[in-house]
Coordinates of N, CA and C in Angstrom, one line a residue:
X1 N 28.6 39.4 74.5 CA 27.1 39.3 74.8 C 26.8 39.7 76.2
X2 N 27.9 39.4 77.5 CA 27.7 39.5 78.8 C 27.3 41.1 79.0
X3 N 27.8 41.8 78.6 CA 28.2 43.2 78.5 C 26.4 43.7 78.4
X4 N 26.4 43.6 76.9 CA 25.0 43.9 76.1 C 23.8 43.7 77.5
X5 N 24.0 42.3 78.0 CA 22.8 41.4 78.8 C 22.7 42.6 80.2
X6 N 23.8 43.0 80.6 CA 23.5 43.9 82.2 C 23.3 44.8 81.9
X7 N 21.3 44.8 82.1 CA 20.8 46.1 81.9 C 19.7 46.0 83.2
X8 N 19.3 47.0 84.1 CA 18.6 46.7 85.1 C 17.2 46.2 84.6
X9 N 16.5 46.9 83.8 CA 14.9 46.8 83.3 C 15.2 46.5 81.6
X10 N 14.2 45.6 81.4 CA 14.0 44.9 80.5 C 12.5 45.0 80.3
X11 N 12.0 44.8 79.5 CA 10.7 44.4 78.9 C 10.5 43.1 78.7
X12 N 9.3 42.1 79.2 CA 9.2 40.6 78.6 C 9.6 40.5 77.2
X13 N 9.4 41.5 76.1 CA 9.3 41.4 75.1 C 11.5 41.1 74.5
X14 N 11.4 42.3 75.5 CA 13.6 42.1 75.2 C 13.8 41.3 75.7
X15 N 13.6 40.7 77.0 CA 14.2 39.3 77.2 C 14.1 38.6 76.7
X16 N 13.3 38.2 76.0 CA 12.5 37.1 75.6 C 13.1 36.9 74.1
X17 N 13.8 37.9 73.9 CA 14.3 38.2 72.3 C 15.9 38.1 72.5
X18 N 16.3 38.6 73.7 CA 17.9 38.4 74.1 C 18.1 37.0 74.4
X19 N 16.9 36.2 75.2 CA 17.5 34.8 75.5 C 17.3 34.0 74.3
X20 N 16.5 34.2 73.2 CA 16.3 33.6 72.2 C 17.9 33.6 71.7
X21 N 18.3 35.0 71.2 CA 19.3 35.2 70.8 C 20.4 34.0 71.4
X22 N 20.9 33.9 72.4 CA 21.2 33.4 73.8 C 21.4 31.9 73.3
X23 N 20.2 31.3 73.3 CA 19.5 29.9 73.4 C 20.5 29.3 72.0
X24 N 20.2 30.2 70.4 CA 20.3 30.3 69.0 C 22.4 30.5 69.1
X25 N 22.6 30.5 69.9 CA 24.6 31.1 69.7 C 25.1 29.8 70.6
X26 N 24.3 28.9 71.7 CA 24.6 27.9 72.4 C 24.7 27.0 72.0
X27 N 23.5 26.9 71.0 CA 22.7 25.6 69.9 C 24.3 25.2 69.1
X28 N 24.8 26.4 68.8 CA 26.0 26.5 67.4 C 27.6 26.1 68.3
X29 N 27.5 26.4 69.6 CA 28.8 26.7 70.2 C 29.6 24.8 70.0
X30 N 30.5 25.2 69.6 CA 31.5 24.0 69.4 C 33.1 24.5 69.8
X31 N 33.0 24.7 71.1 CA 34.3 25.6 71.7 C 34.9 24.3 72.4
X32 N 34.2 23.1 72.9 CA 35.1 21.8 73.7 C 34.4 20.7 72.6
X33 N 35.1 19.9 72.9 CA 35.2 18.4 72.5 C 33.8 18.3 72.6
X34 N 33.0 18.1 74.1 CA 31.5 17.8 74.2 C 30.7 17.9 72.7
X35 N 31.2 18.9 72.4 CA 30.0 19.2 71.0 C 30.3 17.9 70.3
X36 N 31.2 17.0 70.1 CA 30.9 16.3 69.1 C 30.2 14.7 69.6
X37 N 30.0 14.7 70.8 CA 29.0 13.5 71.3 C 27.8 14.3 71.7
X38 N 27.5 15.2 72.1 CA 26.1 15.8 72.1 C 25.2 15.2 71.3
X39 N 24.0 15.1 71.5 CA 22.5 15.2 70.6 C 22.0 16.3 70.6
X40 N 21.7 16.9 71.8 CA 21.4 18.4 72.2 C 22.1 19.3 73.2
X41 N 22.1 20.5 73.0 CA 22.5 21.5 73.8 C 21.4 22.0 74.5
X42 N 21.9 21.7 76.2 CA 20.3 21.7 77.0 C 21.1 23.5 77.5
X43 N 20.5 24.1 77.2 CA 20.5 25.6 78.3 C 19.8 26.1 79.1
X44 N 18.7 25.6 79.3 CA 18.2 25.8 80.8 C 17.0 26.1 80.4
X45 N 16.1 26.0 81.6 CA 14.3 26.2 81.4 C 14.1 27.0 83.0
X46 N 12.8 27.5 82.7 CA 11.9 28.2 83.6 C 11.4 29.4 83.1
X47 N 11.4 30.6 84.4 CA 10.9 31.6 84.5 C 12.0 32.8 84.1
X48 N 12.2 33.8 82.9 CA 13.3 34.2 82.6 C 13.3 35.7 83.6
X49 N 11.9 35.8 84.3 CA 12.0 36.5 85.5 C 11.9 36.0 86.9
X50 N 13.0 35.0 86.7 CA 12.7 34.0 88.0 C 14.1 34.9 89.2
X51 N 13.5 35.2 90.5 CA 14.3 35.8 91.3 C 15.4 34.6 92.1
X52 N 14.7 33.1 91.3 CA 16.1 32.2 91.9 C 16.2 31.7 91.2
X53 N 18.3 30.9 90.8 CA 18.4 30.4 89.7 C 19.0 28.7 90.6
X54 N 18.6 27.7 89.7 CA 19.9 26.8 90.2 C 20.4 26.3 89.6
X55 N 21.9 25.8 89.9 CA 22.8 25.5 88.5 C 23.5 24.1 89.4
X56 N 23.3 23.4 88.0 CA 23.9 22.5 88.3 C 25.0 21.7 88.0
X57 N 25.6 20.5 87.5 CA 26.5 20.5 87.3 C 26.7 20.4 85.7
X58 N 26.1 18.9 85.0 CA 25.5 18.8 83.5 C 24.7 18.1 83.1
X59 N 24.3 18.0 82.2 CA 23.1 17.3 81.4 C 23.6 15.7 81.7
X60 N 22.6 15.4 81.9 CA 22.6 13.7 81.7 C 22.0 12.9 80.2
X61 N 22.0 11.6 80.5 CA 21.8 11.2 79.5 C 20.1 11.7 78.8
X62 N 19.5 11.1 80.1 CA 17.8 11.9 79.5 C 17.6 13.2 79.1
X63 N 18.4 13.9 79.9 CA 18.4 15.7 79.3 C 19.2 15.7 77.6
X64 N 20.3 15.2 77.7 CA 20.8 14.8 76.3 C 19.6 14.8 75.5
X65 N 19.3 13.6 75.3 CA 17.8 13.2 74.8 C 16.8 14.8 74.6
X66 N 16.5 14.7 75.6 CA 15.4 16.0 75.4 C 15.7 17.2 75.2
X67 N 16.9 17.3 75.6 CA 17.4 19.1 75.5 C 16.2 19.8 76.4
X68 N 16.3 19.2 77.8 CA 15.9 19.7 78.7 C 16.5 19.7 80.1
X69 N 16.9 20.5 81.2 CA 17.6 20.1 82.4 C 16.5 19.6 83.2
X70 N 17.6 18.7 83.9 CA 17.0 18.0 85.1 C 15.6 17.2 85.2
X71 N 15.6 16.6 84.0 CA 14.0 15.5 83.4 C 14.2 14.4 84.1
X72 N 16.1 13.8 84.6 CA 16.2 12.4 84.8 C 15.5 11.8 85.8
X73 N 15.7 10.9 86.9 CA 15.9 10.6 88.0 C 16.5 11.6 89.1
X74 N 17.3 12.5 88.8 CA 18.0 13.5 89.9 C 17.1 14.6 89.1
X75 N 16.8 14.9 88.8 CA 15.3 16.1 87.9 C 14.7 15.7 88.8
X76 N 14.1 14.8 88.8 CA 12.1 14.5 89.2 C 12.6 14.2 90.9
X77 N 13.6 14.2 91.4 CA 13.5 14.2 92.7 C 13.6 15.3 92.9
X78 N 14.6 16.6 92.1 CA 14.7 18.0 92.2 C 13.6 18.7 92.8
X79 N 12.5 18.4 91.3 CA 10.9 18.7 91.2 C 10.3 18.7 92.6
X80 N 10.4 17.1 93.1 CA 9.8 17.4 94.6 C 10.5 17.5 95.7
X81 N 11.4 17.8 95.8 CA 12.4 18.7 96.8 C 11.7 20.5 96.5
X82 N 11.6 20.9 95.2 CA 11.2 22.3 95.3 C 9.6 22.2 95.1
X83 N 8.7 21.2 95.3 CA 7.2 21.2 95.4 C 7.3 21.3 96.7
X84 N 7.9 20.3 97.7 CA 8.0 20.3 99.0 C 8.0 22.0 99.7
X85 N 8.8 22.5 98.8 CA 9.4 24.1 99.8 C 8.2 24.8 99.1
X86 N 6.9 24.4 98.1 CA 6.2 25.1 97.9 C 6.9 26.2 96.4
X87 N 7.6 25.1 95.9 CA 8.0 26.3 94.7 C 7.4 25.5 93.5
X88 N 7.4 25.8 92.2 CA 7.3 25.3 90.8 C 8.5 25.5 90.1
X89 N 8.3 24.9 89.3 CA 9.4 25.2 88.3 C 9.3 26.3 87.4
X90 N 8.1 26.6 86.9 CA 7.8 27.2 85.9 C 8.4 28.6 86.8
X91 N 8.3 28.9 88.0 CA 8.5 29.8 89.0 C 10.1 30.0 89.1
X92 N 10.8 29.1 89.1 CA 12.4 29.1 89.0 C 13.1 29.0 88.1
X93 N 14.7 28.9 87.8 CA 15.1 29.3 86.3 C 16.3 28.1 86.5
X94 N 16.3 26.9 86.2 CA 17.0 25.8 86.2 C 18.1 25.8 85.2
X95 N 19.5 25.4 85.3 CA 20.5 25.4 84.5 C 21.6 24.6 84.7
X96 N 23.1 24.1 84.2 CA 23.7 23.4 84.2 C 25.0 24.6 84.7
X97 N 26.4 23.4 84.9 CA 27.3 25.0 84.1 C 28.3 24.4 83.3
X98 N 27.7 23.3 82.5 CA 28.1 22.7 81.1 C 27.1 22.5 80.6
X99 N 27.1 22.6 79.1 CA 25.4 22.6 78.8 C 25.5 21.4 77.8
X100 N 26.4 20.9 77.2 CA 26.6 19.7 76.8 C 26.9 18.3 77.5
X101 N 26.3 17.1 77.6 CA 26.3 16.3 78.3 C 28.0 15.2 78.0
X102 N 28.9 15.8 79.3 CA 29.9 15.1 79.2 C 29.4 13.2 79.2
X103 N 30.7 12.7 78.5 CA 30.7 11.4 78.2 C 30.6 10.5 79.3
X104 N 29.4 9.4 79.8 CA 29.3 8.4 80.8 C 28.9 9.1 81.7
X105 N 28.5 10.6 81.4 CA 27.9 11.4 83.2 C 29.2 12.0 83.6
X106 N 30.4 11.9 83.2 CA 31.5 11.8 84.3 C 31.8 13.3 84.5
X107 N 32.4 14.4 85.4 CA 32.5 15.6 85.6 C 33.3 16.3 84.7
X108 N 32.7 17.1 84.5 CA 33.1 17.8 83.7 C 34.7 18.4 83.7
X109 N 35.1 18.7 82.8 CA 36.8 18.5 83.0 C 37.3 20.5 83.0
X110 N 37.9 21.1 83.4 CA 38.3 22.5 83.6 C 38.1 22.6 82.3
X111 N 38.6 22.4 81.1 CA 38.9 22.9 79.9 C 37.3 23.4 79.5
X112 N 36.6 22.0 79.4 CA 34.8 22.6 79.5 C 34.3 23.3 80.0
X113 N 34.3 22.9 81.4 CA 34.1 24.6 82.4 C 34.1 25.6 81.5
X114 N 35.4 26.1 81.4 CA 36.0 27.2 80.9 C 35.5 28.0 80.0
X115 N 35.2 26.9 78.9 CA 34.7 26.9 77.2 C 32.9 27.3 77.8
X116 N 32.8 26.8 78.8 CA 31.1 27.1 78.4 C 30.5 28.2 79.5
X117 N 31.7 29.0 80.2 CA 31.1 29.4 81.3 C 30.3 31.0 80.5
X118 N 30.8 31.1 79.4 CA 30.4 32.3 78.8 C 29.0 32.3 78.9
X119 N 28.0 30.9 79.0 CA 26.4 31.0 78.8 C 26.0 30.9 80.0
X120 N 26.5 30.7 80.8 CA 26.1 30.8 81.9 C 26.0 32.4 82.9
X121 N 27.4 32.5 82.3 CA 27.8 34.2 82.7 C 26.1 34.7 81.8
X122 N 26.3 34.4 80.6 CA 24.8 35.3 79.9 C 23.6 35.2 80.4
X123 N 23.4 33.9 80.9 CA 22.2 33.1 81.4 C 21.7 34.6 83.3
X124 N 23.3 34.5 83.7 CA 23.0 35.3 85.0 C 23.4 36.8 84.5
X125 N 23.5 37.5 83.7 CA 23.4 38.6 83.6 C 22.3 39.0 82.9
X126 N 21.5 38.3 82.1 CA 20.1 38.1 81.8 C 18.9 38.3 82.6
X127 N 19.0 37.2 83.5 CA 18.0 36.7 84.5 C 17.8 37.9 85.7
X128 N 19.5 38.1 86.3 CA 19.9 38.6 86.9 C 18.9 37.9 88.5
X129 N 19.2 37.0 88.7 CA 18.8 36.4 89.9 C 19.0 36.6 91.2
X130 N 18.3 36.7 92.2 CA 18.3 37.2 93.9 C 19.0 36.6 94.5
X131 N 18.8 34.9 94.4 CA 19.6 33.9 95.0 C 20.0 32.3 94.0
X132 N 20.9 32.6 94.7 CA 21.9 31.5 93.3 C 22.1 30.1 94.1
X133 N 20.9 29.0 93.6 CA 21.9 27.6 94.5 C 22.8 27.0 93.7
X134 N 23.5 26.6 94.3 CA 24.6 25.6 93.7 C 24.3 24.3 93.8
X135 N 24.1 23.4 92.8 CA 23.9 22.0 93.1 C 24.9 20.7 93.1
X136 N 26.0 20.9 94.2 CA 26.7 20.1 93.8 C 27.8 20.8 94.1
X137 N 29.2 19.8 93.7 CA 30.4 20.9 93.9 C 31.1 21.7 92.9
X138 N 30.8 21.1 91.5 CA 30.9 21.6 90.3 C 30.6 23.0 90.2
X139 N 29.6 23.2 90.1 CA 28.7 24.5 90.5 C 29.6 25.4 91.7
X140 N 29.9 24.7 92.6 CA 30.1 25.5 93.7 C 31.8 25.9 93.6
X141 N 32.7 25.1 92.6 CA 33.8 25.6 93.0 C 34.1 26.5 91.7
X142 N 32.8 26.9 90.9 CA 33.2 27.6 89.9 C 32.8 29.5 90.2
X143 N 31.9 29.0 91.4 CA 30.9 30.3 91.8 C 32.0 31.2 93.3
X144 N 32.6 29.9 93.6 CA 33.0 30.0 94.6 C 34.9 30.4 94.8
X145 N 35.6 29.5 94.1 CA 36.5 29.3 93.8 C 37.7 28.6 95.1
X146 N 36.8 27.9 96.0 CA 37.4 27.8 96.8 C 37.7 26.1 96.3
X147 N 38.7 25.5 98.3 CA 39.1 24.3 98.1 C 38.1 23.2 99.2
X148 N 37.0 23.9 99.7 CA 36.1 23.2 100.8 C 35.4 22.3 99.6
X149 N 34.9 21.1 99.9 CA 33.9 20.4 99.4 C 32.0 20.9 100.1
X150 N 31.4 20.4 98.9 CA 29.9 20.2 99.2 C 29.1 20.3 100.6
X151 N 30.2 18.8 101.3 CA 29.6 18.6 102.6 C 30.0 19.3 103.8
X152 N 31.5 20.5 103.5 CA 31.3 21.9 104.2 C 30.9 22.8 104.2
X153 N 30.6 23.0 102.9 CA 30.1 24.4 102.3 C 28.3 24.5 102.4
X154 N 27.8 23.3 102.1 CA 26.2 23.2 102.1 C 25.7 23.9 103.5
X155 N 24.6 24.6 102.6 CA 23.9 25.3 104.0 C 24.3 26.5 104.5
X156 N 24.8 27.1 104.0 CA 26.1 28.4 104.1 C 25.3 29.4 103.2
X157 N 25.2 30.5 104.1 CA 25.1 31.5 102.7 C 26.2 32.5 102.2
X158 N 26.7 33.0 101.0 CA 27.3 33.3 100.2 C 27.2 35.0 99.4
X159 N 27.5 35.9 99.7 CA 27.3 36.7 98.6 C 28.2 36.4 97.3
X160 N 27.5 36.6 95.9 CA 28.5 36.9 94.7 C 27.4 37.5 94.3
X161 N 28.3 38.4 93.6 CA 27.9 39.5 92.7 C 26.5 40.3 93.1
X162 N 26.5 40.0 95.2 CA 24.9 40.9 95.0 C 24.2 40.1 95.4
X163 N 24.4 38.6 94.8 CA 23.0 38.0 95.0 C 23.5 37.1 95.8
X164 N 22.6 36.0 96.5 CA 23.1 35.1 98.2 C 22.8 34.0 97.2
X165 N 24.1 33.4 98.0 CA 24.2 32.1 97.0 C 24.0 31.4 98.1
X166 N 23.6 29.5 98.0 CA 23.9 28.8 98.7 C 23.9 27.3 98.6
X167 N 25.1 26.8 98.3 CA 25.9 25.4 98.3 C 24.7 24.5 98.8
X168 N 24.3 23.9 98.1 CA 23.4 22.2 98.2 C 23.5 21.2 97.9
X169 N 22.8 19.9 97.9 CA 23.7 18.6 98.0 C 23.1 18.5 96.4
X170 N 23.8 17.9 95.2 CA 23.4 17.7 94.1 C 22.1 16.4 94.6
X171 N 20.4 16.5 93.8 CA 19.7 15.6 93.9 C 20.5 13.9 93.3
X172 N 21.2 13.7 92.7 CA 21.9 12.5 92.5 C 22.6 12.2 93.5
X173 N 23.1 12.9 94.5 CA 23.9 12.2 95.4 C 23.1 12.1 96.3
X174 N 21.6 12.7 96.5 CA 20.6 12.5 97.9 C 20.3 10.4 97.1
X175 N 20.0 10.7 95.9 CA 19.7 9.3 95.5 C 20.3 8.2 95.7
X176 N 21.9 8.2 96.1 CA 23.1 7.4 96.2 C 23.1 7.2 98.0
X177 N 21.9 8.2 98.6 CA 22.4 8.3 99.8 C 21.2 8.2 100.2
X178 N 20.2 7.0 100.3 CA 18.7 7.6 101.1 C 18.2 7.2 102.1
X179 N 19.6 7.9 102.9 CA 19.0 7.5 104.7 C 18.3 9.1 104.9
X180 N 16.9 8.9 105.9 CA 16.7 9.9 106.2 C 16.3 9.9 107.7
X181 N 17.8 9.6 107.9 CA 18.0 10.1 109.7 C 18.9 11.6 109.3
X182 N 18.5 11.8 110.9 CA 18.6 13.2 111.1 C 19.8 13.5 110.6
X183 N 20.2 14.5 110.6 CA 21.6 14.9 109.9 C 22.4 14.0 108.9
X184 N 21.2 13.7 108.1 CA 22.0 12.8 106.6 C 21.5 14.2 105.5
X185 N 22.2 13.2 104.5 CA 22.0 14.1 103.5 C 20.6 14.2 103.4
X186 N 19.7 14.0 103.2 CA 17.9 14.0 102.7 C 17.7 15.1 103.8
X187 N 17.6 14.6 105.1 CA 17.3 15.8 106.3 C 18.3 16.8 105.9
X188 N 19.6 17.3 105.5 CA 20.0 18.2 105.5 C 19.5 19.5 104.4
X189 N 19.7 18.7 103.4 CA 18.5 19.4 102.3 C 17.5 20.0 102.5
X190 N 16.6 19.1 103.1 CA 15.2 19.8 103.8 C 15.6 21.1 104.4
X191 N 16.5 20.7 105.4 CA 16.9 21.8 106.0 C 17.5 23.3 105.2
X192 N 18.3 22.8 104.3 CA 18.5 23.9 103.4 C 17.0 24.4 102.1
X193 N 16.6 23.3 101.6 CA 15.8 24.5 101.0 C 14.1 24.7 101.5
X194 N 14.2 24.7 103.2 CA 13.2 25.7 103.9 C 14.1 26.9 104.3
X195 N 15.2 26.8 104.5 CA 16.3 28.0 104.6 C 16.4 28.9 102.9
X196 N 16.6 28.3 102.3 CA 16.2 29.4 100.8 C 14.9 29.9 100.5
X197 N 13.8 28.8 101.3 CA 12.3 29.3 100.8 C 12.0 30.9 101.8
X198 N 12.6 30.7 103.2 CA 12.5 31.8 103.7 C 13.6 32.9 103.1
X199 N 14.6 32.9 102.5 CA 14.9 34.0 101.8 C 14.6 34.4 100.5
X200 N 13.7 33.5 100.0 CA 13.0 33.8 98.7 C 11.4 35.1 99.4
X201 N 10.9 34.6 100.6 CA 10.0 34.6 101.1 C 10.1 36.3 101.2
X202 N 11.2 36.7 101.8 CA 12.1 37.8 102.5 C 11.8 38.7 101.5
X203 N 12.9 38.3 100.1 CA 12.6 39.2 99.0 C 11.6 40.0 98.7
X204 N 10.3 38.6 98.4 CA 9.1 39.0 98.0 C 7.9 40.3 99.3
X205 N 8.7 40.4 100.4 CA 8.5 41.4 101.1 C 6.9 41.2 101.7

């Protein structure tokens, strides 16, 4: 499917018919364990011509629930972290990079990775996105493949595949952490996504 998906120009009407497709092959996927505590298979929401994507790590329990990403507590702080930098949602293209909600929240295990990275690879050869955040380290050691953590790598920009990537603090760990003196995680964020909103800014020329 990754193959078929890398095409430079599309039509609202093909994409919109490819990510269906997309969305309909996700719904069915039972390649890890995950599938059998699932309720739903959340695959991501927004703009399917959105020039930024963010991925994060996986569904929680409320996304479970809804079969939606990032609705929980670490969602609705997301929301205004990207209202703050002046973005919407409906304007960006939100995603996981497991799309079944591992057991207790807990991280997701290589074997899953592995099994689900196929929709995500579809999700970004689809979209084909400008700049790629990573939310968290999950995200970041699958984009990245390195051995630094989060709190080196955040704030960094990255080329893959073309587009600028850049390492951010997952919104669940700003919530585990809410000091906002200078150089904490809350200030550093800020700091990072006024640093993405000017290269979103860039693009748009």
């Amino acid at each position: 499917m990754t193959e078929i998906l890398y095409q430079a120009q599309r039509s609202p009407q093909e994409r919109m018919a490819l990510y269906q497709l997309l969305r309909d092959a996700a719904n069915k996927c039972e390649q890890c364990r995950l599938c059998r505590s699932r309720k739903n298979v959340v695959v991501g929401e927004g703009s399917l011509t959105a020039r930024i994507m963010f991925v994060g790590e996986g569904p929680g329990e409320v996304e479970d629930n809804s079969g939606r990403p990032f609705v929980g507590p670490a969602g609705q702080l997301l929301t205004r972290i990207l209202e703050a930098a002046k973005f919407s949602r409906d304007d960006v293209y939100i995603t996981n990079i497991v799309k079944c909600r591992p057991p207790n929240n807990r991280v997701p295990e290589i074997e899953e990775v592995l099994s689900c990275q196929r929709w995500l690879e579809a999700q970004i050869a689809l979209l084909q996105p400008q700049i790629i955040v990573c939310l968290g380290n999950t995200p970041l050691k699958w984009f990245l493949h390195g051995t630094e953590g989060i709190t080196k790598m955040r704030g960094r920009w990255f080329t893959w595949r073309g587009a600028a990537l850049m390492p951010m603090f997952h919104p669940s760990y700003l919530l585990r952490n809410q000091s906002r003196e200078r150089g904490g995680p809350k200030d550093l964020t800020w700091r990072d996504i006024q640093e993405i909103r000017q290269r979103y800014e860039s693009l748009r020329g």
